[in-house]
PDB file of C-alpha atoms in Angstrom:
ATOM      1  CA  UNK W   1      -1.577  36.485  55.063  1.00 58.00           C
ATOM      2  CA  UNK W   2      -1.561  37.923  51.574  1.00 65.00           C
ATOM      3  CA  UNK W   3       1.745  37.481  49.636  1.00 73.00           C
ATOM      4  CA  UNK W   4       1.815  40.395  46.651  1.00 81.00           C
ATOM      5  CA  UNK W   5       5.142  40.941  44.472  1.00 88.00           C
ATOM      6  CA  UNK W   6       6.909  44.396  44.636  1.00 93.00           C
ATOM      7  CA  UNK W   7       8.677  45.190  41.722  1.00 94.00           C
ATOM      8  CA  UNK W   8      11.991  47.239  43.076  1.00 96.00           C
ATOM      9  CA  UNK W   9      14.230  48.724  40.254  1.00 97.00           C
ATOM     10  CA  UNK W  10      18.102  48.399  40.785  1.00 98.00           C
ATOM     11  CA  UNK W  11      20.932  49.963  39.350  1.00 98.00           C
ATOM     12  CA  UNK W  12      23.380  47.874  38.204  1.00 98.00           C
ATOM     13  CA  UNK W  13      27.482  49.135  37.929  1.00 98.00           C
ATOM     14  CA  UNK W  14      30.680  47.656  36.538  1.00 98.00           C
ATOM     15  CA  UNK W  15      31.414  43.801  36.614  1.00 97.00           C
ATOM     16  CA  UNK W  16      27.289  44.258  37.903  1.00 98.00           C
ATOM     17  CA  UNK W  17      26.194  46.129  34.608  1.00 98.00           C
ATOM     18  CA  UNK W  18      28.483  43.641  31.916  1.00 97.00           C
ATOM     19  CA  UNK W  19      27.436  40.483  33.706  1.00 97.00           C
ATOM     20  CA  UNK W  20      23.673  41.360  32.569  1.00 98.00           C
ATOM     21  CA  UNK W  21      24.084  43.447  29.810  1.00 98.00           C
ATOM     22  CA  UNK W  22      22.050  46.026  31.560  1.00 98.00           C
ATOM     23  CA  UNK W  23      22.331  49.222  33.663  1.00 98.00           C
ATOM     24  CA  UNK W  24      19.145  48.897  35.397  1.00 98.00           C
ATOM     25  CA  UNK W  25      17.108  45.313  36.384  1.00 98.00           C
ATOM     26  CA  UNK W  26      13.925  45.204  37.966  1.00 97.00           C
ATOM     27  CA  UNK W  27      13.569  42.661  40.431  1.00 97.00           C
ATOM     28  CA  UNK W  28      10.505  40.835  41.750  1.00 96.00           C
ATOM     29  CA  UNK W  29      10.493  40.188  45.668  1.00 95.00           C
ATOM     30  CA  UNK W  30       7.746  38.877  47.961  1.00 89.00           C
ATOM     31  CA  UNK W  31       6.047  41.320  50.441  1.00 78.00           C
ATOM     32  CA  UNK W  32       3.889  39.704  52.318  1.00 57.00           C
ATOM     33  CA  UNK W  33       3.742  41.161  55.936  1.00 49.00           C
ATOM     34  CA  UNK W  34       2.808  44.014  57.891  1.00 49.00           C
ATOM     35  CA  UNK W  35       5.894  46.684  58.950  1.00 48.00           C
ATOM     36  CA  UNK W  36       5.383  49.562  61.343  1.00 46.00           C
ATOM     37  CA  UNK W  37       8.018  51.954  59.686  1.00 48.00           C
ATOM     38  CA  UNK W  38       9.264  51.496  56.147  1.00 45.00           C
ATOM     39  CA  UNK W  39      13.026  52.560  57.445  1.00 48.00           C
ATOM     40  CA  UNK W  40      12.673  50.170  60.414  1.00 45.00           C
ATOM     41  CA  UNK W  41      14.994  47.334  61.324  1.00 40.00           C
ATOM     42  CA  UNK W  42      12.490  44.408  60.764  1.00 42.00           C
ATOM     43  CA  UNK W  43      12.972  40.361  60.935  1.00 39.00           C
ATOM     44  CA  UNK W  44      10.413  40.249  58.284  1.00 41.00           C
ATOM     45  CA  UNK W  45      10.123  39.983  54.813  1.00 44.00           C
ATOM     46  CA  UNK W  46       8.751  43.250  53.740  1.00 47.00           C
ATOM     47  CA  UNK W  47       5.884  46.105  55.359  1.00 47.00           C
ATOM     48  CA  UNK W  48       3.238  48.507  54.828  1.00 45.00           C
ATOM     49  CA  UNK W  49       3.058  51.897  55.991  1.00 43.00           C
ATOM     50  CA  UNK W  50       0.351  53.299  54.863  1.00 42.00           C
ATOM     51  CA  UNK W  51       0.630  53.248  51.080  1.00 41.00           C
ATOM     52  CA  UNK W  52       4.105  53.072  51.422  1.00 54.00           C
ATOM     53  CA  UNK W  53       5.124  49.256  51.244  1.00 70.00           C
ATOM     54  CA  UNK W  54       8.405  47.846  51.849  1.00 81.00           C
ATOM     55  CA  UNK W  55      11.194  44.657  51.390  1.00 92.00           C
ATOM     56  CA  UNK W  56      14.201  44.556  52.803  1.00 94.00           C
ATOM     57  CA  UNK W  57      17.611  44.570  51.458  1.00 95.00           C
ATOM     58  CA  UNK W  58      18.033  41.330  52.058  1.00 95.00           C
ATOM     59  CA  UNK W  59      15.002  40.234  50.345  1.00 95.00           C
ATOM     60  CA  UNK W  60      16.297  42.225  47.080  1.00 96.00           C
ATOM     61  CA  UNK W  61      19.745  40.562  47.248  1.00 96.00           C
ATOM     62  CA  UNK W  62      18.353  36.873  47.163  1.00 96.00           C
ATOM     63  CA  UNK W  63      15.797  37.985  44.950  1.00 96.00           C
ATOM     64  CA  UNK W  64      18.843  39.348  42.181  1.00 98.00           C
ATOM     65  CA  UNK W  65      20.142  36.095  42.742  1.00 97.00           C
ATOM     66  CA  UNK W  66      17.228  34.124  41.814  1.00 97.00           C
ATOM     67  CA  UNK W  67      16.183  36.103  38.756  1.00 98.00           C
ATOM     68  CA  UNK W  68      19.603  36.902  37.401  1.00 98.00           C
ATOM     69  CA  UNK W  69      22.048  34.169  38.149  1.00 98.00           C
ATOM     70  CA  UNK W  70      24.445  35.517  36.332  1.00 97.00           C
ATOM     71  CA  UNK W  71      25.214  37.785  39.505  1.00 97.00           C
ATOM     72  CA  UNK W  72      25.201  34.920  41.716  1.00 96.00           C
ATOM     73  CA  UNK W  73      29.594  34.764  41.976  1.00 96.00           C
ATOM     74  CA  UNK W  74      29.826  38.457  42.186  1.00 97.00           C
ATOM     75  CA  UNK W  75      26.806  39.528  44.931  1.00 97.00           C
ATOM     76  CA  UNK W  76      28.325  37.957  48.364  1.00 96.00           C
ATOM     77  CA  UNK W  77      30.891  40.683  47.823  1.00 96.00           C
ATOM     78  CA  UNK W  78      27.805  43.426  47.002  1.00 97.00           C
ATOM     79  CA  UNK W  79      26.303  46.086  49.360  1.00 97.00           C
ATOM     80  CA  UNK W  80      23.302  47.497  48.660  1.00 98.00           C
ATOM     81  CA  UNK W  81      22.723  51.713  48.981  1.00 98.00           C
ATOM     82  CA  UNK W  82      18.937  53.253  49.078  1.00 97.00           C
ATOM     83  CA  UNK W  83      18.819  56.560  48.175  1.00 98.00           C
ATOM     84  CA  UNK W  84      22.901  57.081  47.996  1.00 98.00           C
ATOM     85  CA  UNK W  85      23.137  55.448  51.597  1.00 98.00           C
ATOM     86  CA  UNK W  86      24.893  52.095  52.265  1.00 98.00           C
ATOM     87  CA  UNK W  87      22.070  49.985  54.114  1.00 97.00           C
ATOM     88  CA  UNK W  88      22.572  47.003  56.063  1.00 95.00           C
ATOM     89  CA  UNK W  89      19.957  43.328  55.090  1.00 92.00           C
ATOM     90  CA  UNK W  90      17.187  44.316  57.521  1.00 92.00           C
ATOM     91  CA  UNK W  91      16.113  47.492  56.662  1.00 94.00           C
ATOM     92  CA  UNK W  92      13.398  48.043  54.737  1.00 93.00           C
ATOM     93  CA  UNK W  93      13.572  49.610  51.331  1.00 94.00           C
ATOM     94  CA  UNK W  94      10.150  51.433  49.781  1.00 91.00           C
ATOM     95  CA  UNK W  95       9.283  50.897  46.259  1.00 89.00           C
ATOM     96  CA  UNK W  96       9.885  54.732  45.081  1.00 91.00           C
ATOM     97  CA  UNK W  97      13.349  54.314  46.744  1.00 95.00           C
ATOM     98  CA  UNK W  98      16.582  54.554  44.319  1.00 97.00           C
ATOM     99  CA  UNK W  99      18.522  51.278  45.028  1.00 98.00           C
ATOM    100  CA  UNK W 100      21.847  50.675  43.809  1.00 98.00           C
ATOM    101  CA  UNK W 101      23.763  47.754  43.957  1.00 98.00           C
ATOM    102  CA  UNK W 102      27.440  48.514  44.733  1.00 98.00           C
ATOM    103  CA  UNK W 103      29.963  46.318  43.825  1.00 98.00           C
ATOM    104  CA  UNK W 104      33.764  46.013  45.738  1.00 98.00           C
ATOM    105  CA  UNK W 105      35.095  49.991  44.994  1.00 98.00           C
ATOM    106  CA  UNK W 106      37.840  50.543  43.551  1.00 98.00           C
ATOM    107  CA  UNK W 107      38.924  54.002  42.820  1.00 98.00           C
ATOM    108  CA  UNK W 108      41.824  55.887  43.384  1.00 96.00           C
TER     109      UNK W 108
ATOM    110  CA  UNK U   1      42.870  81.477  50.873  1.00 42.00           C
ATOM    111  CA  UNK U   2      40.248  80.766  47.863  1.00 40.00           C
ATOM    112  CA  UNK U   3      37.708  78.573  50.060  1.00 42.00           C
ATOM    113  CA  UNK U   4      36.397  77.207  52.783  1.00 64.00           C
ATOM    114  CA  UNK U   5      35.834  73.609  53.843  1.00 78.00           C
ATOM    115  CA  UNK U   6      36.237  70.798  51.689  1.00 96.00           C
ATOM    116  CA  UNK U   7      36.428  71.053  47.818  1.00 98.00           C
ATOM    117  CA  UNK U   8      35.039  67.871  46.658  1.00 98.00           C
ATOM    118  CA  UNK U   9      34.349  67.479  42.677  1.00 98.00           C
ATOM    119  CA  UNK U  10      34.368  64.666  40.022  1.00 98.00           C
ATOM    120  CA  UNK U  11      36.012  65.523  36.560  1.00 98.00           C
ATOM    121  CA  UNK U  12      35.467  63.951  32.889  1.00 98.00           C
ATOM    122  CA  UNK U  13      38.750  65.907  31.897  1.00 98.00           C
ATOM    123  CA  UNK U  14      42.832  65.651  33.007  1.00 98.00           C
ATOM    124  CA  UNK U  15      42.636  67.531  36.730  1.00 98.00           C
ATOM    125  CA  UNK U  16      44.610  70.393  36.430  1.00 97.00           C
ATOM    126  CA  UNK U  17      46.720  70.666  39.568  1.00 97.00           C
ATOM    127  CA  UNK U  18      47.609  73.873  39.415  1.00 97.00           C
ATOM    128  CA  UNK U  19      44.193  75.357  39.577  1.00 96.00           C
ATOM    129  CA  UNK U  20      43.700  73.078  42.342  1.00 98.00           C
ATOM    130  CA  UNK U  21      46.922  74.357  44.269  1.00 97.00           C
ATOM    131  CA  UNK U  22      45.724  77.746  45.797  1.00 97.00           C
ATOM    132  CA  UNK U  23      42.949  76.144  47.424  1.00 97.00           C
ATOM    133  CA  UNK U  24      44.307  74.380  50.243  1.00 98.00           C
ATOM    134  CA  UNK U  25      46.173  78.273  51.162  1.00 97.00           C
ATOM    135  CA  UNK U  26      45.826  79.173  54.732  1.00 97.00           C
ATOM    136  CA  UNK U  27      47.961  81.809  56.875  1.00 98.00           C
ATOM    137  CA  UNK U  28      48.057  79.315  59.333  1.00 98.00           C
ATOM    138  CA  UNK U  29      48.917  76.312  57.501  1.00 98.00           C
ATOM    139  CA  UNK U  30      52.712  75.078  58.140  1.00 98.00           C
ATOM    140  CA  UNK U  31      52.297  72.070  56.203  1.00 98.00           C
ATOM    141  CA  UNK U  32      50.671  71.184  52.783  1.00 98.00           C
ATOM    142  CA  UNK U  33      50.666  68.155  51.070  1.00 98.00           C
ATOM    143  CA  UNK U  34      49.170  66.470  48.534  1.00 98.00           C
ATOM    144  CA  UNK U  35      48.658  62.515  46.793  1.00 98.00           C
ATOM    145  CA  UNK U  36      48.435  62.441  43.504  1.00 98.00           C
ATOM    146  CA  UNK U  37      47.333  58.593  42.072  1.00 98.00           C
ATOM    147  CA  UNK U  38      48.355  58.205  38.409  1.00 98.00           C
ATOM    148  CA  UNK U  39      47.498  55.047  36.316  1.00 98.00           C
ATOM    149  CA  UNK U  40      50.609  52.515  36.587  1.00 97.00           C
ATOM    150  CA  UNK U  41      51.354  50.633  33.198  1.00 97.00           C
ATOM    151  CA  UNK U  42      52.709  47.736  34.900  1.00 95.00           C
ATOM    152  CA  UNK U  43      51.218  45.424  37.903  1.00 91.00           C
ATOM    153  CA  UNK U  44      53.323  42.409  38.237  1.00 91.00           C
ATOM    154  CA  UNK U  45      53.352  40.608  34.591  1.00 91.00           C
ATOM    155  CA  UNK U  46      50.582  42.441  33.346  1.00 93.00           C
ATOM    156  CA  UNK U  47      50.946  45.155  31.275  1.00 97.00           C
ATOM    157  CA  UNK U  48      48.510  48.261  31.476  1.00 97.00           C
ATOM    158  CA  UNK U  49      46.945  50.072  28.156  1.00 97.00           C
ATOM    159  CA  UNK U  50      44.930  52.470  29.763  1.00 97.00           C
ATOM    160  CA  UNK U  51      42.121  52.584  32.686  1.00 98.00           C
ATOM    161  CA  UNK U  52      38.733  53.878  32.455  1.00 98.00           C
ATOM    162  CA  UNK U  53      37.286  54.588  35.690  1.00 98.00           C
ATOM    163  CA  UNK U  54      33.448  55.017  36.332  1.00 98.00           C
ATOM    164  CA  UNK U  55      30.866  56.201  39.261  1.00 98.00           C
ATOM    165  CA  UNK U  56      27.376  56.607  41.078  1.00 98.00           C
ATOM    166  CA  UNK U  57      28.368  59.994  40.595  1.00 98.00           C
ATOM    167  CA  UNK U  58      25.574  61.294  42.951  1.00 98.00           C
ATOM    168  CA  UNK U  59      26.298  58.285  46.150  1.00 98.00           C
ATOM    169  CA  UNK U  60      30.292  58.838  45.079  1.00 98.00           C
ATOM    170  CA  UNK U  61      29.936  63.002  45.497  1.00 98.00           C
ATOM    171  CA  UNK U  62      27.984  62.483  48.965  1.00 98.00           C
ATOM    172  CA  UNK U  63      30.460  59.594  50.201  1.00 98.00           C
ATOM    173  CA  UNK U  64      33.402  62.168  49.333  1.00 98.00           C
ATOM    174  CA  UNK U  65      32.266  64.803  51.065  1.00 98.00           C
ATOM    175  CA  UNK U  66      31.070  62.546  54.141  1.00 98.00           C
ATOM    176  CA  UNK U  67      34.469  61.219  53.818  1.00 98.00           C
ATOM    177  CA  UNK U  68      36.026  65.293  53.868  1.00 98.00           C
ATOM    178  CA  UNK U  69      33.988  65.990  56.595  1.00 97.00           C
ATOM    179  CA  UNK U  70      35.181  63.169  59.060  1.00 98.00           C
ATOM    180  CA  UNK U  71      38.724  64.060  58.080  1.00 98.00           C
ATOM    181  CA  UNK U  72      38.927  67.948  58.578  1.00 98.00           C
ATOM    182  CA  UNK U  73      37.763  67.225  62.179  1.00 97.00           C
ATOM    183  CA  UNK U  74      39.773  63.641  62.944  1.00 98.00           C
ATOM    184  CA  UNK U  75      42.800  65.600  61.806  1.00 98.00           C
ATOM    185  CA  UNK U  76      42.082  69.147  62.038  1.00 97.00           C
ATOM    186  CA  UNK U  77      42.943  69.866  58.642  1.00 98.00           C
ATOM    187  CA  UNK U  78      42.543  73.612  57.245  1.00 98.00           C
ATOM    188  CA  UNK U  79      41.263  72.596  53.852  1.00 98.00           C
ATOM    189  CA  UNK U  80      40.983  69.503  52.031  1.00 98.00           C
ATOM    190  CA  UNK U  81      40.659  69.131  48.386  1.00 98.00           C
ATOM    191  CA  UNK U  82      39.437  65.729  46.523  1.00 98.00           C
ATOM    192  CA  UNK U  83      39.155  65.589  42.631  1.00 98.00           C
ATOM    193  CA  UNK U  84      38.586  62.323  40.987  1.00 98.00           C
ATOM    194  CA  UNK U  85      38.988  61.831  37.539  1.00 98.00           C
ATOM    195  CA  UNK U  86      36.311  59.817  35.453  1.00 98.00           C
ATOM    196  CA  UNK U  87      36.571  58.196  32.141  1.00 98.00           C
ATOM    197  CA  UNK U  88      39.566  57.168  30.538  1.00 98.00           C
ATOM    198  CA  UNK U  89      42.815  57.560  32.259  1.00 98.00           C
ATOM    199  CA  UNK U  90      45.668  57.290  30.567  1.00 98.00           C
ATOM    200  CA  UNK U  91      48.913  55.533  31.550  1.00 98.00           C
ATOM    201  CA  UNK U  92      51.049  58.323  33.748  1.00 97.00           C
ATOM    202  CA  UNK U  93      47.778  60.781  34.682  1.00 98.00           C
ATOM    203  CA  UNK U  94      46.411  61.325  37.286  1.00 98.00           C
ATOM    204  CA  UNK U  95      43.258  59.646  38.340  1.00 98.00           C
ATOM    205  CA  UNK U  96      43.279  61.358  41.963  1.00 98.00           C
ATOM    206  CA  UNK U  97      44.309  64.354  43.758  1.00 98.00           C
ATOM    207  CA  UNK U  98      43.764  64.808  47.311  1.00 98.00           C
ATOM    208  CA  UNK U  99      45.422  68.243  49.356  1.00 98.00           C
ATOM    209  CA  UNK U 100      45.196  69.143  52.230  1.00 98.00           C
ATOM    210  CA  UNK U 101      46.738  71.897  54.808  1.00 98.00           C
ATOM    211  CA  UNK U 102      47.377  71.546  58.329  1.00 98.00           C
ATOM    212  CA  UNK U 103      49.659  73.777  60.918  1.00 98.00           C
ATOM    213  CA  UNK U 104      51.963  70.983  61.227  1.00 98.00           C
ATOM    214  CA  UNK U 105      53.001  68.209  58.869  1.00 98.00           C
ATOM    215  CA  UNK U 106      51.914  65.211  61.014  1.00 98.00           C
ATOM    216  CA  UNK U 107      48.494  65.886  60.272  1.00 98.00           C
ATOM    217  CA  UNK U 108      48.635  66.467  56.762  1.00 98.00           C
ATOM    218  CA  UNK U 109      50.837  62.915  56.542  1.00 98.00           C
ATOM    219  CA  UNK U 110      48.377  61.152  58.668  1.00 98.00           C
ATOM    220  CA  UNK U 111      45.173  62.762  56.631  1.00 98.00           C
ATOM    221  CA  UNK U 112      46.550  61.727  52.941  1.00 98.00           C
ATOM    222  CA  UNK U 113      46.696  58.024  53.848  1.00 98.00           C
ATOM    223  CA  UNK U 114      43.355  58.099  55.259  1.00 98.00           C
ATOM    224  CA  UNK U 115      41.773  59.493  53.229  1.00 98.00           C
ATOM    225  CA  UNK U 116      42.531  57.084  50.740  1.00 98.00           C
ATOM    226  CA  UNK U 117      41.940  54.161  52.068  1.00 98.00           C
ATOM    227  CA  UNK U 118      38.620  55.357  53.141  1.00 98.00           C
ATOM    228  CA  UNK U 119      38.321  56.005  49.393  1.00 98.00           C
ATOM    229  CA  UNK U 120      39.584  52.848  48.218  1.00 97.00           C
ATOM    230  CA  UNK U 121      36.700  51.175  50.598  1.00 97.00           C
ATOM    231  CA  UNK U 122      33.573  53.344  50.210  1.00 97.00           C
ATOM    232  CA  UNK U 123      33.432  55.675  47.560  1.00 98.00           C
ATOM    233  CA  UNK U 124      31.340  53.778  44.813  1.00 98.00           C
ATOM    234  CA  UNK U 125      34.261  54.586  41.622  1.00 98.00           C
ATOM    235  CA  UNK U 126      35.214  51.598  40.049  1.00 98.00           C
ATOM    236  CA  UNK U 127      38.216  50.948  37.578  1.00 98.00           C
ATOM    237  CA  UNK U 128      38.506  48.894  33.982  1.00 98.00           C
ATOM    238  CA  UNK U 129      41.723  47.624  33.267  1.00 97.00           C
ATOM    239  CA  UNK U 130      42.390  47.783  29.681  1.00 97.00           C
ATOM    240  CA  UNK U 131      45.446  45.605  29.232  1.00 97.00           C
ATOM    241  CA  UNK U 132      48.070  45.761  26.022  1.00 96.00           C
ATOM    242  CA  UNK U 133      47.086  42.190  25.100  1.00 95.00           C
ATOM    243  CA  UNK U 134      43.410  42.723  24.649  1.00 94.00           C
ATOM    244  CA  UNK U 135      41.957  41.466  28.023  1.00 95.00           C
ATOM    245  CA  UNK U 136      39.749  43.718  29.716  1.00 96.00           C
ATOM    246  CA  UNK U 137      38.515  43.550  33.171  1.00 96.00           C
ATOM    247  CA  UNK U 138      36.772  45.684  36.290  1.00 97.00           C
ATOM    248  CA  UNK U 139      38.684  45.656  39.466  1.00 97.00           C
ATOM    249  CA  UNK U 140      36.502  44.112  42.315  1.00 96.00           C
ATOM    250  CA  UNK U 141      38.967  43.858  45.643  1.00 94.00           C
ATOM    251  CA  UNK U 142      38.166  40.218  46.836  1.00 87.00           C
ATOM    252  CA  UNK U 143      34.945  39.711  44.554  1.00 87.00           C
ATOM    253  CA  UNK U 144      34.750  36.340  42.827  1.00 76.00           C
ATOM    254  CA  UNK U 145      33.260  36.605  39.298  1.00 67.00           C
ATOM    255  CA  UNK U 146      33.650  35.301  36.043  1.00 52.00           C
ATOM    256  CA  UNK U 147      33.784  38.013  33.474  1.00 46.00           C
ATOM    257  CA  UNK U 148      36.650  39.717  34.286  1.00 44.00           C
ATOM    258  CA  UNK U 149      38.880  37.485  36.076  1.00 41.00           C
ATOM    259  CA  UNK U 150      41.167  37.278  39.379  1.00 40.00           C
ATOM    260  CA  UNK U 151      41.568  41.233  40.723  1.00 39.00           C
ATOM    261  CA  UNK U 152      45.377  41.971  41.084  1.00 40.00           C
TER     262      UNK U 152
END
């Protein structure tokens, strides 16, 4: 099966944002297998759907890991929201898809 | 009575309470009652300079008003305000207001609290400690990191 690399664009806040210096990373993550619905809950890696392709959360977490160390202490305690929506590791996220990586809240 | 359903809204600027007051007027209301969260200058041996306190402001307006939603039913409130301030906050202001009215006071007790802590856990607003001896760092609940140290 062919392996191709989605490039997924994350927004980065707080501790997140300082650790890298940036407010936005792109990420590169492996997609290499067929999905049947891009907001399905999949054991795979990532999906097609037409021309909408797919990864899932968990796939962009390790992936931040790998290409940014730097958030390695601080993303066990992340959650990841696609398109303003917390989202648990299986689902799929499609590359037009605004994903934000959300550091432990703390307002109030 | 100036609205209906929740008022939800982040500010850049010092929330002005008494503009907020009249909102949470109902006829049928017996009880009203608001939190207001201010910054605290000291926590334990540290002492505070000032916070600054930044969002997803789109995911943070949408979690608020998910969060209003769930709490005018779960405690049949009569209106609900939320305002959080954004930016600096200055020692003694207030960073949140939440009001609500209900026809009796158990309700409006019960809603304050939780409302909160459902703040405090989903709503993606996060707080920089600026502390009088220089040290800065972003308060992550139970997140291990290096830059900014242990979260008190």
């Amino acid at each position: 099966m062919a392996v191709s690399l989605m490039i997924i664009e994350v927004l980065l806040f707080a501790a997140a944002r300082d650790l890298t210096g940036r407010d936005v990373v792109k990420v590169e993550v492996a997609s290499p297998v067929q999905h049947a619905d891009a907001n399905s809950v999949s054991e795979t890696q990532a999906g097609d759907v037409g021309n909408a392709t797919c990864v899932t959360v968990s796939c962009i977490l390790r992936a931040l890991g790998q290409q940014y160390p730097e958030l390695r202490l601080l993303l066990p305690s992340c959650r990841l929201a696609v398109d303003c929506e917390y989202v648990g590791p299986e689902v799929g996220v499609a590359q037009d898809a605004e994903v934000a990586l959300i550091p432990p809240v703390s307002g109030g | 009575m100036v609205s209906q359903g929740p008022y939800i809204d982040l500010v850049e600027e010092p929330i002005q309470m008494e503009l907020l007051r009249g909102r949470i007027d109902h006829p049928d209301a017996g009880a009203h009652g608001w939190f207001v969260g201010v910054t605290r200058r000291r926590t334990g041996d540290l002492i505070t300079e000032t916070l600054h306190y930044e969002a997803h402001n789109t995911m943070a307006m949408r979690e608020l008003n998910k969060l209003a939603e769930s709490a005018l039913k779960e405690f049949s409130l009569l209106h609900l305000v939320i305002v959080h301030r954004l930016g600096e906050v200055p020692i003694a202001e207030a960073s949140v207001a939440i009001g609500c009215s209900s026809r009796h006071r158990p309700e409006t007790f019960a809603a304050l609290e939780w409302i909160m802590n459902k703040l405090k856990k989903d709503v993606p607003i996060w707080k920089r400690e600026v502390y009088r001896d220089g040290k800065e760092e972003w308060i992550h609940p139970n997140a291990d990191i290096d830059a900014g140290g242990d979260s008190p």
